[in-house]
PDB file of C-alpha atoms and ligand atoms in Angstrom:
ATOM      1  CA  MET A 204      16.050 -11.053 -25.176  1.00 44.00           C
ATOM      2  CA  PRO A 205      18.692  -8.766 -23.129  1.00 51.00           C
ATOM      3  CA  THR A 206      19.059  -5.697 -25.359  1.00 60.00           C
ATOM      4  CA  ASP A 207      15.153  -5.923 -25.677  1.00 78.00           C
ATOM      5  CA  ARG A 208      14.893  -6.093 -22.059  1.00 80.00           C
ATOM      6  CA  ALA A 209      17.118  -3.380 -21.845  1.00 84.00           C
ATOM      7  CA  ALA A 210      15.757  -0.830 -24.394  1.00 88.00           C
ATOM      8  CA  ASP A 211      12.305  -1.076 -22.804  1.00 88.00           C
ATOM      9  CA  LEU A 212      13.736  -0.196 -19.391  1.00 95.00           C
ATOM     10  CA  ALA A 213      15.475   2.562 -20.643  1.00 94.00           C
ATOM     11  CA  THR A 214      12.164   3.781 -22.505  1.00 94.00           C
ATOM     12  CA  ALA A 215      10.373   3.130 -19.463  1.00 95.00           C
ATOM     13  CA  LEU A 216      12.541   5.488 -17.626  1.00 97.00           C
ATOM     14  CA  ALA A 217      12.951   8.576 -19.299  1.00 97.00           C
ATOM     15  CA  GLY A 218      11.232  11.547 -18.071  1.00 97.00           C
ATOM     16  CA  VAL A 219      11.031   9.310 -14.517  1.00 98.00           C
ATOM     17  CA  ARG A 220      11.616  11.978 -11.602  1.00 98.00           C
ATOM     18  CA  ALA A 221       9.833   9.993  -8.697  1.00 98.00           C
ATOM     19  CA  PHE A 222       9.525   6.297  -7.126  1.00 98.00           C
ATOM     20  CA  VAL A 223       7.157   4.586  -5.592  1.00 98.00           C
ATOM     21  CA  LEU A 224       8.279   1.100  -4.118  1.00 97.00           C
ATOM     22  CA  ASP A 225       6.726  -2.361  -2.948  1.00 96.00           C
ATOM     23  CA  ALA A 226       8.564  -3.278  -0.420  1.00 93.00           C
ATOM     24  CA  ASP A 227       8.498  -7.246   0.122  1.00 91.00           C
ATOM     25  CA  GLY A 228      10.137  -8.428  -2.657  1.00 94.00           C
ATOM     26  CA  VAL A 229      11.721  -5.361  -4.452  1.00 96.00           C
ATOM     27  CA  LEU A 230      13.565  -4.318  -1.195  1.00 94.00           C
ATOM     28  CA  MET A 231      13.501  -7.225   0.923  1.00 91.00           C
ATOM     29  CA  TYR A 232      12.654 -11.041   0.805  1.00 88.00           C
ATOM     30  CA  ARG A 233      11.845 -13.306   3.286  1.00 81.00           C
ATOM     31  CA  GLY A 234      12.654 -10.793   6.212  1.00 78.00           C
ATOM     32  CA  GLY A 235      16.002 -10.035   4.838  1.00 84.00           C
ATOM     33  CA  PRO A 236      17.604  -7.418   2.165  1.00 90.00           C
ATOM     34  CA  ILE A 237      17.346  -7.992  -1.345  1.00 93.00           C
ATOM     35  CA  PRO A 238      21.103  -7.763  -2.725  1.00 93.00           C
ATOM     36  CA  GLY A 239      21.706  -4.163  -4.527  1.00 94.00           C
ATOM     37  CA  SER A 240      18.778  -2.462  -2.842  1.00 93.00           C
ATOM     38  CA  VAL A 241      20.617  -0.791  -0.618  1.00 90.00           C
ATOM     39  CA  ALA A 242      22.644   0.247  -2.617  1.00 93.00           C
ATOM     40  CA  ALA A 243      19.348   1.376  -4.942  1.00 95.00           C
ATOM     41  CA  LEU A 244      17.447   3.768  -2.231  1.00 93.00           C
ATOM     42  CA  GLU A 245      21.201   5.403  -1.239  1.00 93.00           C
ATOM     43  CA  THR A 246      21.210   6.693  -5.349  1.00 95.00           C
ATOM     44  CA  LEU A 247      17.492   7.529  -4.824  1.00 96.00           C
ATOM     45  CA  ARG A 248      18.130   9.618  -1.691  1.00 94.00           C
ATOM     46  CA  ALA A 249      21.525  11.382  -2.569  1.00 95.00           C
ATOM     47  CA  ARG A 250      20.641  11.987  -6.483  1.00 96.00           C
ATOM     48  CA  GLY A 251      17.716  13.821  -4.573  1.00 95.00           C
ATOM     49  CA  ILE A 252      14.359  10.956  -6.799  1.00 97.00           C
ATOM     50  CA  PRO A 253      11.999  11.424  -4.054  1.00 97.00           C
ATOM     51  CA  TYR A 254       9.957   8.009  -3.748  1.00 97.00           C
ATOM     52  CA  ARG A 255       7.873   6.814  -1.315  1.00 97.00           C
ATOM     53  CA  VAL A 256       7.091   2.716  -0.171  1.00 96.00           C
ATOM     54  CA  VAL A 257       3.915   1.615  -0.412  1.00 97.00           C
ATOM     55  CA  THR A 258       2.418  -1.683   1.057  1.00 95.00           C
ATOM     56  CA  ASN A 259      -0.245  -3.455   2.424  1.00 93.00           C
ATOM     57  CA  TYR A 260       1.005  -4.417   5.727  1.00 88.00           C
ATOM     58  CA  SER A 261      -0.756  -2.129   7.885  1.00 89.00           C
ATOM     59  CA  ALA A 262      -0.643  -4.131  11.381  1.00 91.00           C
ATOM     60  CA  THR A 263       1.295  -1.584  12.337  1.00 94.00           C
ATOM     61  CA  HIS A 264       2.003   2.256  12.738  1.00 96.00           C
ATOM     62  CA  ARG A 265       4.817   3.436  10.247  1.00 96.00           C
ATOM     63  CA  ASP A 266       7.071   4.068  13.156  1.00 95.00           C
ATOM     64  CA  SER A 267       6.702   0.741  14.375  1.00 94.00           C
ATOM     65  CA  LEU A 268       7.022  -0.364  10.933  1.00 92.00           C
ATOM     66  CA  ALA A 269      10.038   1.935   9.846  1.00 94.00           C
ATOM     67  CA  LYS A 270      11.981   0.300  13.076  1.00 93.00           C
ATOM     68  CA  LEU A 271      11.505  -3.284  12.332  1.00 86.00           C
ATOM     69  CA  PHE A 272      12.210  -2.146   8.390  1.00 83.00           C
ATOM     70  CA  ALA A 273      15.776  -0.841   9.024  1.00 88.00           C
ATOM     71  CA  ARG A 274      16.897  -3.450  12.134  1.00 85.00           C
ATOM     72  CA  ALA A 275      15.504  -6.613   9.683  1.00 78.00           C
ATOM     73  CA  THR A 276      16.961  -5.143   6.334  1.00 77.00           C
ATOM     74  CA  GLY A 277      19.686  -2.755   7.212  1.00 81.00           C
ATOM     75  CA  LEU A 278      17.116  -0.618   5.071  1.00 77.00           C
ATOM     76  CA  PRO A 279      17.175   3.077   5.336  1.00 77.00           C
ATOM     77  CA  ALA A 280      13.516   3.634   6.193  1.00 84.00           C
ATOM     78  CA  GLU A 281      11.890   6.675   7.645  1.00 91.00           C
ATOM     79  CA  PRO A 282       7.804   6.572   8.596  1.00 95.00           C
ATOM     80  CA  GLU A 283       7.291   9.688   6.313  1.00 95.00           C
ATOM     81  CA  ARG A 284       8.780   7.419   2.977  1.00 96.00           C
ATOM     82  CA  ILE A 285       5.980   4.851   4.017  1.00 97.00           C
ATOM     83  CA  ILE A 286       2.398   4.800   2.989  1.00 97.00           C
ATOM     84  CA  THR A 287       0.529   1.320   4.157  1.00 96.00           C
ATOM     85  CA  ALA A 288      -2.341   0.299   3.804  1.00 96.00           C
ATOM     86  CA  ALA A 289      -3.611   2.180   7.629  1.00 97.00           C
ATOM     87  CA  SER A 290      -2.167   4.729   6.780  1.00 97.00           C
ATOM     88  CA  ALA A 291      -3.711   5.521   3.569  1.00 97.00           C
ATOM     89  CA  ALA A 292      -7.378   4.596   4.445  1.00 98.00           C
ATOM     90  CA  ALA A 293      -6.061   7.415   7.501  1.00 98.00           C
ATOM     91  CA  ALA A 294      -5.331   9.475   4.672  1.00 96.00           C
ATOM     92  CA  TYR A 295      -8.269   8.765   2.666  1.00 97.00           C
ATOM     93  CA  THR A 296     -11.014   9.243   6.075  1.00 98.00           C
ATOM     94  CA  ALA A 297      -9.231  12.417   6.882  1.00 97.00           C
ATOM     95  CA  ARG A 298      -9.558  13.670   3.878  1.00 96.00           C
ATOM     96  CA  ARG A 299     -13.080  12.664   3.024  1.00 97.00           C
ATOM     97  CA  HIS A 300     -14.708  12.959   6.633  1.00 98.00           C
ATOM     98  CA  PRO A 301     -13.041  15.899   8.211  1.00 98.00           C
ATOM     99  CA  GLY A 302     -14.006  16.033  11.888  1.00 97.00           C
ATOM    100  CA  ALA A 303     -16.335  13.700  11.528  1.00 98.00           C
ATOM    101  CA  ARG A 304     -16.876  10.580  13.981  1.00 98.00           C
ATOM    102  CA  LEU A 305     -15.337   6.993  12.891  1.00 98.00           C
ATOM    103  CA  PHE A 306     -15.068   3.249  13.781  1.00 98.00           C
ATOM    104  CA  VAL A 307     -12.031   1.917  12.529  1.00 98.00           C
ATOM    105  CA  LEU A 308     -11.300  -1.891  13.812  1.00 98.00           C
ATOM    106  CA  ALA A 309      -7.390  -1.277  13.792  1.00 97.00           C
ATOM    107  CA  SER A 310      -4.188  -2.830  16.154  1.00 96.00           C
ATOM    108  CA  ALA A 311      -3.870  -0.902  18.640  1.00 95.00           C
ATOM    109  CA  ASP A 312      -0.518   0.584  17.191  1.00 97.00           C
ATOM    110  CA  ALA A 313      -1.896   0.417  13.527  1.00 97.00           C
ATOM    111  CA  ILE A 314      -4.700   3.079  14.801  1.00 97.00           C
ATOM    112  CA  ARG A 315      -2.380   5.838  16.255  1.00 98.00           C
ATOM    113  CA  GLU A 316      -2.981   6.699  12.349  1.00 98.00           C
ATOM    114  CA  TRP A 317      -5.650   8.220  13.256  1.00 98.00           C
ATOM    115  CA  ALA A 318      -3.904  10.977  15.680  1.00 98.00           C
ATOM    116  CA  GLY A 319      -6.411  13.809  15.055  1.00 97.00           C
ATOM    117  CA  GLN A 320      -9.511  12.008  13.968  1.00 98.00           C
ATOM    118  CA  ASP A 321     -12.328  10.837  16.331  1.00 98.00           C
ATOM    119  CA  THR A 322     -13.085   7.170  16.241  1.00 98.00           C
ATOM    120  CA  LEU A 323     -14.990   5.990  19.011  1.00 98.00           C
ATOM    121  CA  THR A 324     -14.403   2.829  20.606  1.00 97.00           C
ATOM    122  CA  ALA A 325     -16.165  -0.571  20.477  1.00 97.00           C
ATOM    123  CA  ASP A 326     -18.515   1.003  23.478  1.00 98.00           C
ATOM    124  CA  GLN A 327     -18.699   4.158  21.902  1.00 98.00           C
ATOM    125  CA  ALA A 328     -19.995   3.029  18.603  1.00 98.00           C
ATOM    126  CA  ASP A 329     -22.109   0.848  20.268  1.00 98.00           C
ATOM    127  CA  ALA A 330     -24.376   3.093  21.993  1.00 97.00           C
ATOM    128  CA  ASP A 331     -27.917   3.331  20.982  1.00 91.00           C
ATOM    129  CA  ASP A 332     -27.309   7.091  19.940  1.00 93.00           C
ATOM    130  CA  ALA A 333     -23.993   6.462  17.875  1.00 95.00           C
ATOM    131  CA  SER A 334     -23.642   7.520  14.201  1.00 96.00           C
ATOM    132  CA  VAL A 335     -20.523   7.267  12.575  1.00 98.00           C
ATOM    133  CA  ALA A 336     -19.459   8.576   9.336  1.00 98.00           C
ATOM    134  CA  ALA A 337     -16.757   5.512   8.334  1.00 98.00           C
ATOM    135  CA  VAL A 338     -16.351   2.238   8.864  1.00 98.00           C
ATOM    136  CA  VAL A 339     -12.858   1.419   7.996  1.00 98.00           C
ATOM    137  CA  ILE A 340     -11.879  -2.549   8.703  1.00 98.00           C
ATOM    138  CA  GLY A 341      -8.643  -3.423   9.152  1.00 97.00           C
ATOM    139  CA  ASP A 342      -5.872  -5.795  10.582  1.00 94.00           C
ATOM    140  CA  ALA A 343      -7.486  -5.458  13.899  1.00 95.00           C
ATOM    141  CA  GLY A 344      -6.361  -9.923  15.117  1.00 92.00           C
ATOM    142  CA  ASP A 345      -8.643 -10.873  17.978  1.00 94.00           C
ATOM    143  CA  ASP A 346     -10.530  -7.112  17.782  1.00 96.00           C
ATOM    144  CA  LEU A 347     -11.632  -8.421  14.678  1.00 97.00           C
ATOM    145  CA  SER A 348     -14.931 -10.112  17.042  1.00 97.00           C
ATOM    146  CA  PHE A 349     -18.111 -10.909  16.639  1.00 98.00           C
ATOM    147  CA  ARG A 350     -19.380  -8.441  19.050  1.00 98.00           C
ATOM    148  CA  ASN A 351     -16.860  -5.626  16.742  1.00 98.00           C
ATOM    149  CA  LEU A 352     -17.815  -6.654  13.667  1.00 98.00           C
ATOM    150  CA  ASP A 353     -21.507  -6.362  14.464  1.00 98.00           C
ATOM    151  CA  ILE A 354     -21.474  -3.207  15.361  1.00 98.00           C
ATOM    152  CA  ALA A 355     -19.763  -2.141  12.318  1.00 98.00           C
ATOM    153  CA  PHE A 356     -22.174  -4.161  10.273  1.00 98.00           C
ATOM    154  CA  ARG A 357     -25.051  -1.649  11.556  1.00 98.00           C
ATOM    155  CA  HIS A 358     -23.191   1.589  11.386  1.00 98.00           C
ATOM    156  CA  LEU A 359     -23.147   0.375   7.670  1.00 98.00           C
ATOM    157  CA  ARG A 360     -26.796  -0.747   7.152  1.00 97.00           C
ATOM    158  CA  ALA A 361     -27.334   2.461   8.536  1.00 97.00           C
ATOM    159  CA  GLY A 362     -25.075   4.154   5.892  1.00 98.00           C
ATOM    160  CA  ALA A 363     -21.608   4.869   7.264  1.00 98.00           C
ATOM    161  CA  GLU A 364     -19.174   4.791   3.822  1.00 98.00           C
ATOM    162  CA  PHE A 365     -17.615   1.168   3.880  1.00 98.00           C
ATOM    163  CA  ILE A 366     -13.873   1.325   4.102  1.00 98.00           C
ATOM    164  CA  ALA A 367     -10.973  -1.963   4.083  1.00 98.00           C
ATOM    165  CA  MET A 368      -7.625  -1.404   4.208  1.00 97.00           C
ATOM    166  CA  HIS A 369      -7.361  -4.194   1.207  1.00 96.00           C
ATOM    167  CA  ARG A 370      -9.164  -7.302   0.584  1.00 94.00           C
ATOM    168  CA  ASN A 371      -5.401  -9.638   1.308  1.00 92.00           C
ATOM    169  CA  PRO A 372      -8.019 -13.185   1.937  1.00 92.00           C
ATOM    170  CA  TRP A 373      -5.184 -14.946   3.630  1.00 90.00           C
ATOM    171  CA  TRP A 374      -0.959 -14.407   4.397  1.00 83.00           C
ATOM    172  CA  VAL A 375       2.213 -16.080   5.308  1.00 78.00           C
ATOM    173  CA  THR A 376       3.295 -15.319   8.879  1.00 80.00           C
ATOM    174  CA  ARG A 377       5.293 -17.371  10.696  1.00 80.00           C
ATOM    175  CA  ARG A 378       2.883 -20.252  11.666  1.00 85.00           C
ATOM    176  CA  GLY A 379       1.872 -20.584   7.524  1.00 85.00           C
ATOM    177  CA  PRO A 380      -0.874 -19.322   5.898  1.00 89.00           C
ATOM    178  CA  THR A 381      -2.501 -17.253   8.050  1.00 89.00           C
ATOM    179  CA  LEU A 382      -6.156 -15.583   7.552  1.00 92.00           C
ATOM    180  CA  ASP A 383      -6.260 -11.750   6.330  1.00 92.00           C
ATOM    181  CA  ALA A 384      -8.951  -9.510   7.191  1.00 95.00           C
ATOM    182  CA  GLY A 385     -10.154  -9.627   3.542  1.00 95.00           C
ATOM    183  CA  SER A 386     -11.934 -12.656   4.592  1.00 95.00           C
ATOM    184  CA  VAL A 387     -14.298 -10.706   7.042  1.00 97.00           C
ATOM    185  CA  VAL A 388     -13.920  -7.502   4.755  1.00 98.00           C
ATOM    186  CA  ALA A 389     -15.455 -10.144   2.208  1.00 98.00           C
ATOM    187  CA  GLY A 390     -17.774 -11.151   4.544  1.00 98.00           C
ATOM    188  CA  LEU A 391     -19.621  -7.870   5.384  1.00 98.00           C
ATOM    189  CA  GLU A 392     -19.803  -7.113   1.481  1.00 98.00           C
ATOM    190  CA  PHE A 393     -21.651 -10.638   1.550  1.00 98.00           C
ATOM    191  CA  ALA A 394     -24.003  -9.577   4.845  1.00 98.00           C
ATOM    192  CA  LEU A 395     -24.276  -6.170   3.211  1.00 98.00           C
ATOM    193  CA  GLY A 396     -24.398  -6.295  -0.548  1.00 98.00           C
ATOM    194  CA  ARG A 397     -22.107  -3.459  -1.688  1.00 97.00           C
ATOM    195  CA  ARG A 398     -18.456  -3.394  -1.914  1.00 98.00           C
ATOM    196  CA  ALA A 399     -15.602  -1.467   0.870  1.00 98.00           C
ATOM    197  CA  THR A 400     -13.877   1.358  -0.366  1.00 98.00           C
ATOM    198  CA  VAL A 401     -10.077  -0.234  -0.640  1.00 97.00           C
ATOM    199  CA  CYS A 402      -7.502   1.850   0.497  1.00 97.00           C
ATOM    200  CA  GLY A 403      -4.794  -0.042  -0.013  1.00 96.00           C
ATOM    201  CA  LYS A 404      -2.607  -2.009  -3.361  1.00 97.00           C
ATOM    202  CA  PRO A 405      -4.356  -2.648  -5.866  1.00 96.00           C
ATOM    203  CA  SER A 406      -6.600   0.423  -5.620  1.00 97.00           C
ATOM    204  CA  PRO A 407      -5.836   3.643  -6.980  1.00 97.00           C
ATOM    205  CA  VAL A 408      -6.475   5.246  -3.080  1.00 96.00           C
ATOM    206  CA  VAL A 409      -3.200   4.546  -2.104  1.00 97.00           C
ATOM    207  CA  PHE A 410      -1.028   5.158  -5.197  1.00 98.00           C
ATOM    208  CA  ARG A 411      -2.872   9.063  -5.548  1.00 96.00           C
ATOM    209  CA  GLU A 412      -1.699   9.007  -1.810  1.00 96.00           C
ATOM    210  CA  ALA A 413       1.691   8.370  -2.949  1.00 98.00           C
ATOM    211  CA  VAL A 414       1.576  10.727  -6.244  1.00 98.00           C
ATOM    212  CA  ALA A 415       0.255  13.719  -3.622  1.00 97.00           C
ATOM    213  CA  GLU A 416       3.248  12.699  -1.069  1.00 97.00           C
ATOM    214  CA  LEU A 417       5.856  13.345  -4.272  1.00 98.00           C
ATOM    215  CA  ARG A 418       4.237  16.285  -5.080  1.00 98.00           C
ATOM    216  CA  ARG A 419       5.052  17.893  -1.975  1.00 97.00           C
ATOM    217  CA  ASP A 420       8.335  17.174  -1.778  1.00 97.00           C
ATOM    218  CA  VAL A 421       9.068  18.172  -5.160  1.00 97.00           C
ATOM    219  CA  ALA A 422       7.314  21.516  -4.800  1.00 97.00           C
ATOM    220  CA  ALA A 423       9.201  21.818  -0.645  1.00 96.00           C
ATOM    221  CA  ALA A 424      12.653  21.648  -3.409  1.00 95.00           C
ATOM    222  CA  GLY A 425      11.197  23.608  -5.332  1.00 96.00           C
ATOM    223  CA  GLY A 426      10.898  22.118  -8.761  1.00 94.00           C
ATOM    224  CA  PRO A 427       7.836  21.401 -11.535  1.00 96.00           C
ATOM    225  CA  ALA A 428       4.878  19.986 -10.737  1.00 97.00           C
ATOM    226  CA  LEU A 429       4.926  16.633 -10.537  1.00 98.00           C
ATOM    227  CA  ARG A 430       2.971  14.474 -13.065  1.00 98.00           C
ATOM    228  CA  ALA A 431       1.313  10.816 -12.452  1.00 98.00           C
ATOM    229  CA  ARG A 432       2.982   9.957 -15.377  1.00 98.00           C
ATOM    230  CA  GLU A 433       6.525  10.653 -14.227  1.00 98.00           C
ATOM    231  CA  VAL A 434       6.494   8.397 -11.024  1.00 98.00           C
ATOM    232  CA  VAL A 435       7.127   4.697 -11.750  1.00 98.00           C
ATOM    233  CA  MET A 436       6.034   1.719  -9.891  1.00 98.00           C
ATOM    234  CA  VAL A 437       8.262  -0.460  -9.156  1.00 98.00           C
ATOM    235  CA  GLY A 438       6.880  -3.856  -7.615  1.00 98.00           C
ATOM    236  CA  ASP A 439       6.866  -7.663  -8.080  1.00 96.00           C
ATOM    237  CA  ASP A 440       3.039  -8.791  -7.794  1.00 96.00           C
ATOM    238  CA  PRO A 441       2.153  -7.830 -11.621  1.00 97.00           C
ATOM    239  CA  ARG A 442      -1.686  -7.463 -11.079  1.00 96.00           C
ATOM    240  CA  ALA A 443      -1.245  -5.545  -7.855  1.00 95.00           C
ATOM    241  CA  ASP A 444       1.600  -3.366  -7.942  1.00 97.00           C
ATOM    242  CA  VAL A 445       2.696  -2.845 -11.680  1.00 98.00           C
ATOM    243  CA  ALA A 446      -0.888  -3.398 -13.492  1.00 98.00           C
ATOM    244  CA  ALA A 447      -2.822  -1.387 -10.717  1.00 98.00           C
ATOM    245  CA  ALA A 448       0.064   1.137 -10.866  1.00 98.00           C
ATOM    246  CA  CYS A 449      -0.148   1.560 -15.057  1.00 98.00           C
ATOM    247  CA  ARG A 450      -4.422   2.050 -14.206  1.00 97.00           C
ATOM    248  CA  ALA A 451      -3.781   4.756 -11.477  1.00 98.00           C
ATOM    249  CA  GLY A 452      -1.974   6.536 -13.957  1.00 98.00           C
ATOM    250  CA  LEU A 453       1.886   5.833 -13.622  1.00 98.00           C
ATOM    251  CA  ARG A 454       4.613   3.845 -15.069  1.00 98.00           C
ATOM    252  CA  GLY A 455       4.466   0.486 -13.934  1.00 98.00           C
ATOM    253  CA  ILE A 456       7.904  -1.884 -13.961  1.00 98.00           C
ATOM    254  CA  LEU A 457       7.728  -5.326 -13.124  1.00 98.00           C
ATOM    255  CA  VAL A 458      10.957  -6.906 -10.725  1.00 98.00           C
ATOM    256  CA  LEU A 459      11.975 -10.956 -10.681  1.00 97.00           C
ATOM    257  CA  THR A 460      13.098 -10.371  -6.415  1.00 96.00           C
ATOM    258  CA  GLY A 461      10.071 -11.834  -5.523  1.00 94.00           C
ATOM    259  CA  LYS A 462       6.564 -12.700  -6.417  1.00 93.00           C
ATOM    260  CA  VAL A 463       7.711 -14.256 -10.440  1.00 95.00           C
ATOM    261  CA  THR A 464      10.000 -15.462 -12.506  1.00 96.00           C
ATOM    262  CA  ALA A 465      11.570 -14.755 -15.637  1.00 96.00           C
ATOM    263  CA  ASN A 466       9.153 -16.889 -17.907  1.00 97.00           C
ATOM    264  CA  GLU A 467       6.023 -16.097 -15.267  1.00 97.00           C
ATOM    265  CA  ALA A 468       6.761 -12.006 -15.840  1.00 97.00           C
ATOM    266  CA  HIS A 469       6.914 -12.598 -20.215  1.00 95.00           C
ATOM    267  CA  ALA A 470       3.658 -14.681 -19.738  1.00 96.00           C
ATOM    268  CA  ALA A 471       1.985 -11.975 -17.583  1.00 96.00           C
ATOM    269  CA  SER A 472       3.439  -9.377 -19.837  1.00 95.00           C
ATOM    270  CA  SER A 473       1.246 -10.092 -22.663  1.00 95.00           C
ATOM    271  CA  ARG A 474      -1.668 -10.317 -20.395  1.00 96.00           C
ATOM    272  CA  VAL A 475      -1.241  -7.343 -17.859  1.00 96.00           C
ATOM    273  CA  ARG A 476      -0.071  -3.746 -18.288  1.00 96.00           C
ATOM    274  CA  MET A 477       3.266  -2.826 -17.739  1.00 97.00           C
ATOM    275  CA  ASP A 478       5.997  -0.805 -19.266  1.00 97.00           C
ATOM    276  CA  ALA A 479       9.216  -3.331 -18.821  1.00 97.00           C
ATOM    277  CA  ILE A 480      10.541  -6.074 -16.562  1.00 97.00           C
ATOM    278  CA  ALA A 481      14.013  -5.751 -14.867  1.00 97.00           C
ATOM    279  CA  ALA A 482      16.200  -8.629 -13.054  1.00 97.00           C
ATOM    280  CA  SER A 483      16.351  -6.069  -9.839  1.00 97.00           C
ATOM    281  CA  LEU A 484      15.661  -2.887  -8.222  1.00 97.00           C
ATOM    282  CA  GLY A 485      19.494  -2.283  -8.683  1.00 97.00           C
ATOM    283  CA  GLU A 486      18.809  -2.506 -12.913  1.00 97.00           C
ATOM    284  CA  VAL A 487      16.530  -0.180 -12.595  1.00 98.00           C
ATOM    285  CA  VAL A 488      18.230   2.647 -10.946  1.00 97.00           C
ATOM    286  CA  ALA A 489      21.102   1.519 -12.553  1.00 96.00           C
ATOM    287  CA  ALA A 490      19.268   2.500 -15.764  1.00 96.00           C
ATOM    288  CA  LEU A 491      18.374   5.921 -14.858  1.00 95.00           C
ATOM    289  CA  PRO A 492      19.297   8.200 -17.063  1.00 91.00           C
ATOM    290  CA  ARG A 493      22.293  10.231 -15.510  1.00 83.00           C
TER     291      ARG A 493
HETATM  292 MG1  LIG B 585       5.719  -7.260  -2.767  1.00 64.92          MG
END
């Protein structure tokens, strides 16, 4: 019932000080802006409420993604407010393997996320005496070749940490359903008999990175320390966005502007964790306490 939903939403937002937003199905859909999303972002900015846009899209650097995003939607988009599965993986290797050599399979644009870290080319990683601390498998397109995957496999067999940007099996491009890098990750996991550490959604790695960045924003503005429970994730995927954020200690609100209908959302709410369901991001931001 609408009144219950409004009450749930008010409860879910009490004490919220920062937002994590999914992109597709929350801000944009089929390449265009979702009604009310531009105004919602402008309200967050006007009220000084920090946010990060978290997406598993990882074929480009955040600079390129912000430009694409702004052009397609007219939405305000600074690269510093975006976290992709690629940027989360780069932040993870910087923290876990500072100064160490890495073998990263990513697009030429996305690998710029590793600027300042020691990434080897395939030829360097293929040298007899090469050793790497971690292997990262991402959206490298044709560079996910047999040769490159075999080089990755040998380093992983030798003990390098196995990191995946995400495990998405396929996605939809202009050509229709298209194979995604998660299928390659699953193949390597099968060959190795061990699982990769995933950095994108639904992994807690990407939510921890978002909370860490939001904490820096809050600290820079002179606010009291931000707790994960004071951050709400707004997403259109009940499991990969909302329940995953709740598992990482954030709150989660499911919106109906993307993957699920109202009936599907209510069915999902009895199976997975979520704090509230809302029609759209616009409704969520409008319900924020003054
Ligand atoms: Mg989505």
